[in-house]
XYZ file of C-alpha atoms in Angstrom:
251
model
C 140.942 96.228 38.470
C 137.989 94.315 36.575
C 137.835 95.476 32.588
C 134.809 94.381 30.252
C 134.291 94.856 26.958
C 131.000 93.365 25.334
C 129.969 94.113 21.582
C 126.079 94.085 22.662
C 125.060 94.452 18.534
C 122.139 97.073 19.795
C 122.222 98.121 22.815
C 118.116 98.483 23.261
C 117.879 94.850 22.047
C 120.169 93.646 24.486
C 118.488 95.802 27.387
C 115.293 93.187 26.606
C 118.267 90.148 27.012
C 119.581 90.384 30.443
C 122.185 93.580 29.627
C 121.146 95.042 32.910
C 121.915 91.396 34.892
C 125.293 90.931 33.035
C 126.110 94.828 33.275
C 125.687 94.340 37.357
C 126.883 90.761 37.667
C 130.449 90.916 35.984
C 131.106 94.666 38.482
C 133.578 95.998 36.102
C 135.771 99.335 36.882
C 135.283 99.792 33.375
C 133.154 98.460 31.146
C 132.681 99.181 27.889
C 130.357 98.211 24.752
C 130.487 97.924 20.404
C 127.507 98.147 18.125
C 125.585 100.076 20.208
C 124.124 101.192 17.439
C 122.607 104.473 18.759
C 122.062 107.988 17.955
C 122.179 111.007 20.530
C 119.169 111.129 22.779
C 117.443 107.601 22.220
C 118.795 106.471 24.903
C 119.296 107.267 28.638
C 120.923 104.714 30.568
C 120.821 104.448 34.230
C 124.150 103.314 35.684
C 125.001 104.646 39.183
C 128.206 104.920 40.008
C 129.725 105.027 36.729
C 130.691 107.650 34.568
C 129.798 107.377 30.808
C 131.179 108.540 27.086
C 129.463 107.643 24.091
C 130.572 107.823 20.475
C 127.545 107.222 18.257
C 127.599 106.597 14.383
C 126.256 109.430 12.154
C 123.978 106.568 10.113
C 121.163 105.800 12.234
C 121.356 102.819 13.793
C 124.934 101.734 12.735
C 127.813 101.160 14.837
C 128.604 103.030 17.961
C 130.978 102.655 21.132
C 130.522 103.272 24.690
C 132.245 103.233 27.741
C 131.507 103.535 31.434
C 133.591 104.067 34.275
C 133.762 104.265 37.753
C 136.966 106.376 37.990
C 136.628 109.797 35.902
C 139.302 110.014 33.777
C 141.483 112.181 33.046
C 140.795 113.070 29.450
C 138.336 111.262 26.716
C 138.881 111.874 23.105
C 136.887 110.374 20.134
C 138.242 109.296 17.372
C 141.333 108.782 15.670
C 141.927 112.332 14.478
C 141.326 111.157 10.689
C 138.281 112.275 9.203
C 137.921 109.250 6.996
C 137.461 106.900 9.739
C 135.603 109.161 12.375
C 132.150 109.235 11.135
C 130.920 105.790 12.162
C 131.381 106.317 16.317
C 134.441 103.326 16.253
C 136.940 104.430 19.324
C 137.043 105.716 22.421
C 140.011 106.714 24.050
C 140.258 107.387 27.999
C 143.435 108.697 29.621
C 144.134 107.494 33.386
C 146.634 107.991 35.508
C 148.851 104.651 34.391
C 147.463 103.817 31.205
C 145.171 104.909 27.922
C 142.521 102.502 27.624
C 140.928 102.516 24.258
C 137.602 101.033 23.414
C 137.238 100.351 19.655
C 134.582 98.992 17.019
C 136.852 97.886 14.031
C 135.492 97.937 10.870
C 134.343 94.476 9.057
C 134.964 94.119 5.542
C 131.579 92.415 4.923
C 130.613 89.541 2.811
C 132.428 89.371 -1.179
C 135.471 91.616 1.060
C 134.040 95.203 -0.527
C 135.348 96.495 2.432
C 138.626 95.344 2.647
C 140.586 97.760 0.836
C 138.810 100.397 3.958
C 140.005 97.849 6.027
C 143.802 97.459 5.381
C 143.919 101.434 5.608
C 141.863 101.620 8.815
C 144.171 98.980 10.217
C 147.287 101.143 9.344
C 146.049 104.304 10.914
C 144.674 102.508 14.125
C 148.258 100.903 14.401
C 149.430 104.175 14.347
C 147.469 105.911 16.211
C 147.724 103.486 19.093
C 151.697 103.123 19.034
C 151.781 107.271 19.421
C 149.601 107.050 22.797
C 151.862 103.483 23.522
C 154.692 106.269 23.224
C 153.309 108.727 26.478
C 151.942 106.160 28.318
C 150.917 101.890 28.174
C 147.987 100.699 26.466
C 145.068 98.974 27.210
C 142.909 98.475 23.829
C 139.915 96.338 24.002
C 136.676 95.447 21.445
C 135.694 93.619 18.857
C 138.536 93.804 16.448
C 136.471 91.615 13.514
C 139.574 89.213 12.914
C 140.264 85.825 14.273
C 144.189 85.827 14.149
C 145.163 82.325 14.169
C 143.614 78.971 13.393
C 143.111 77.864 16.819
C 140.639 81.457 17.203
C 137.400 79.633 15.365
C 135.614 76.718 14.572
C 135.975 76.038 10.573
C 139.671 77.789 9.572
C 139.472 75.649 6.682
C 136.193 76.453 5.138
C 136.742 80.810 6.182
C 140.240 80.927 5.060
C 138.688 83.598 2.690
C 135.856 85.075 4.470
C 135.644 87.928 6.201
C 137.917 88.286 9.613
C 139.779 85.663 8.491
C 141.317 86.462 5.438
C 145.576 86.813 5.303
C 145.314 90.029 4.483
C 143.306 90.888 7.879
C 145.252 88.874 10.007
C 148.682 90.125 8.836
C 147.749 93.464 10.085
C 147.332 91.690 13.436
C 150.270 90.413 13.401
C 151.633 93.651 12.693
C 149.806 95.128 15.512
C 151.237 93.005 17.995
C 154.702 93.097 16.404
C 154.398 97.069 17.034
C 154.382 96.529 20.308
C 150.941 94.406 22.217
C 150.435 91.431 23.212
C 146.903 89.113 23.497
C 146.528 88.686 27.153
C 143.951 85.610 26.388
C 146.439 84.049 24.304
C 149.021 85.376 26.110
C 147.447 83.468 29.354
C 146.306 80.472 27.471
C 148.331 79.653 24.656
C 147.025 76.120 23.619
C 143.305 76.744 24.931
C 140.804 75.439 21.977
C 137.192 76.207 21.649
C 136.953 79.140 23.256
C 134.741 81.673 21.412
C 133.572 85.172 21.676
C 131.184 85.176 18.373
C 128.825 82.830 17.279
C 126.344 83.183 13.661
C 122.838 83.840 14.638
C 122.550 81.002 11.642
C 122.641 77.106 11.697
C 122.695 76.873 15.639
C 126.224 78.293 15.545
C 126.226 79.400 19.440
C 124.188 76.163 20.289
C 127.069 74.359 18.332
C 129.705 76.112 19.630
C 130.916 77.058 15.862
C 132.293 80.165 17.308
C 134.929 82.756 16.251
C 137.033 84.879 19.033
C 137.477 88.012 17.506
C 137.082 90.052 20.778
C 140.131 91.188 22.651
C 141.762 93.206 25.081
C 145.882 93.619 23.923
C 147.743 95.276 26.240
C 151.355 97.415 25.634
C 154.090 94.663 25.930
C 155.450 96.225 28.727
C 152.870 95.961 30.847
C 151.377 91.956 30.458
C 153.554 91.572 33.696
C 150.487 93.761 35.383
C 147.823 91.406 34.024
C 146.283 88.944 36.516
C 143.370 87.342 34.197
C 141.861 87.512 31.052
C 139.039 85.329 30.209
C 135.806 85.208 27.773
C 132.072 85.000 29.578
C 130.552 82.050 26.949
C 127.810 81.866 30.048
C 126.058 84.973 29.003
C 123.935 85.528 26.413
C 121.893 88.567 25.166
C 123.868 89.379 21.927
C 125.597 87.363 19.222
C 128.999 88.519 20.999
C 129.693 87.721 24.801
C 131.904 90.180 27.225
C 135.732 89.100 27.485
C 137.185 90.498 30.082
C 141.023 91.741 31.754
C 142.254 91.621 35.307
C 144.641 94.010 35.679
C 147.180 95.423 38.483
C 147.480 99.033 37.483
C-alpha cells in the first residue's frame, strides 16, 4: 500500500505546476494534500478512481486539507472535536479496516513566534487526540507538521535555533509525540541520512541550494513500524515549495 502526502501551498497554483503529472505518476492508495487553500465550490477536481474528503479553511484562501482514496473508508471525521482549532480546515481523519490514517495541516507559529503560545496548545490537543484513536486502533498520521525535530532535519540549525519550526519549545512537543507512542518511519528507516529535505524558501535559491528543512512526515503507532516497507521524500518533483514524502506500508 503506496501513501502520499504533499503540502501543494494552493492547490490551483500547483494544478499550473505538474500536480496532475505527480498526482498520476507517484499511484498512491491514498494520497493526500496541505494548504490547499480552498473554499467550497472553487474547485472540482477530476480524479477517477479515487474517493475524496476535503476540509477547507473558513478564511478564504487559507489553509485547507484533502485527501483522496481509492478504498472508501469506513468513516471520515473533520476535525479534532475542539472548536478552537477547527476553523482553519487542519485534519482529516479516515477510519479503515486496520488503521486511522490522519491527514493534518499543523499550525506554524509565524515569524517573531506570535503564534506559538496557539501552537504549544494545538500540539497538546493533537497529541491527545491522536493517542485516543492510537487506543481503538494503529495510527497512520501524515502532513506537514511545521517542525524540523532534530539538527540533522535542515540546512542552517545554527542560524534557526530560534525561528519558527525549530524552536525547543516546538520540537519538545515532538518529542513528546513520539514518546506517546509513534515513531518517524523516515528516520526510523534512515537514521544517519543528511540532506534530505521536504521544504525549501522560495528566497535566496533555497531549493536550488538545497537549504532545505524536512518538516513533512508520516509517524506511524509504534506498534505497527514492523508493517512499514519504505518511506522516502520525492526531492525530484517540483510544483510547490513542499515536495510529497511518502509510506510503504503492509496493512
Amino acid at each position: 500500500m503506496k501513501l502520499i502526502s504533499w503540502n501543494v501551498n494552493g492547490i490551483r497554483a500547483c494544478l499550473k505546476n505538474g500536480f496532475s503529472d505527480a498526482f498520476s505518476s507517484l499511484d498512491a492508495d491514498i494520497f493526500c494534500l496541505q494548504e490547499t487553500k480552498l473554499s467550497e465550490g472553487q474547485l472540482e477536481l477530476d480524479l477517477p478512481g479515487y474517493y475524496q474528503y476535503w476540509n477547507y479553511a473558513e478564511k478564504k484562501g487559507y489553509s485547507g486539507t484533502a485527501v483522496f482514496s481509492r478504498k472508501k473508508p469506513i468513516s471520515v471525521t473533520y476535525g479534532i472535536g475542539i472548536d478552537e482549532h477547527d476553523h482553519e480546515g487542519r485534519v482529516i481523519t479516515a477510519e479503515y479496516d486496520n488503521f486511522y490514517f490522519v491527514c493534518v495541516y499543523v499550525p506554524n507559529s509565524r515569524d517573531g513566534l506570535v503564534r506559538l503560545e496557539y501552537r504549544m496548545r494545538w500540539e497538546d490537543d493533537f497529541r491527545a487526540y491522536l493517542v485516543h484513536l492510537n487506543e481503538t486502533k494503529p495510527v497512520i498520521v501524515t502532513g506537514d507538521m511545521n517542525v524540523a525535530h532534530e539538527a540533522i532535519d535542515l540546512k542552517n540549525p545554527t542560524t534557526n535555533h530560534h525561528n519558527a519550526g525549530f524552536t525547543d519549545e516546538e520540537r519538545g512537543k515532538f518529542s513528546e509525540l513520539l514518546s506517546s507512542g509513534f515513531t518517524d518511519t523516515f528516520r526510523h528507516l534512515n537514521p544517519d541520512l543528511e540532506n534530505v529535505y521536504s521544504w525549501w524558501s522560495y528566497r535566496f535559491h533555497a531549493r536550488q541550494n538545497n537549504a532545505g528543512w524536512r518538516i513533512d512526515y508520516f509517524l506511524v503507532s509504534d506498534r505497527i513500524v514492523k508493517n512499514v516497507v519504505d518511506a522516502g521524500i520525492h526531492t525530484e518533483i517540483f510544483g510547490s515549495d513542499h515536495c510529497p514524502v511518502e509510506l510503504v506500508f503492509d496493512p
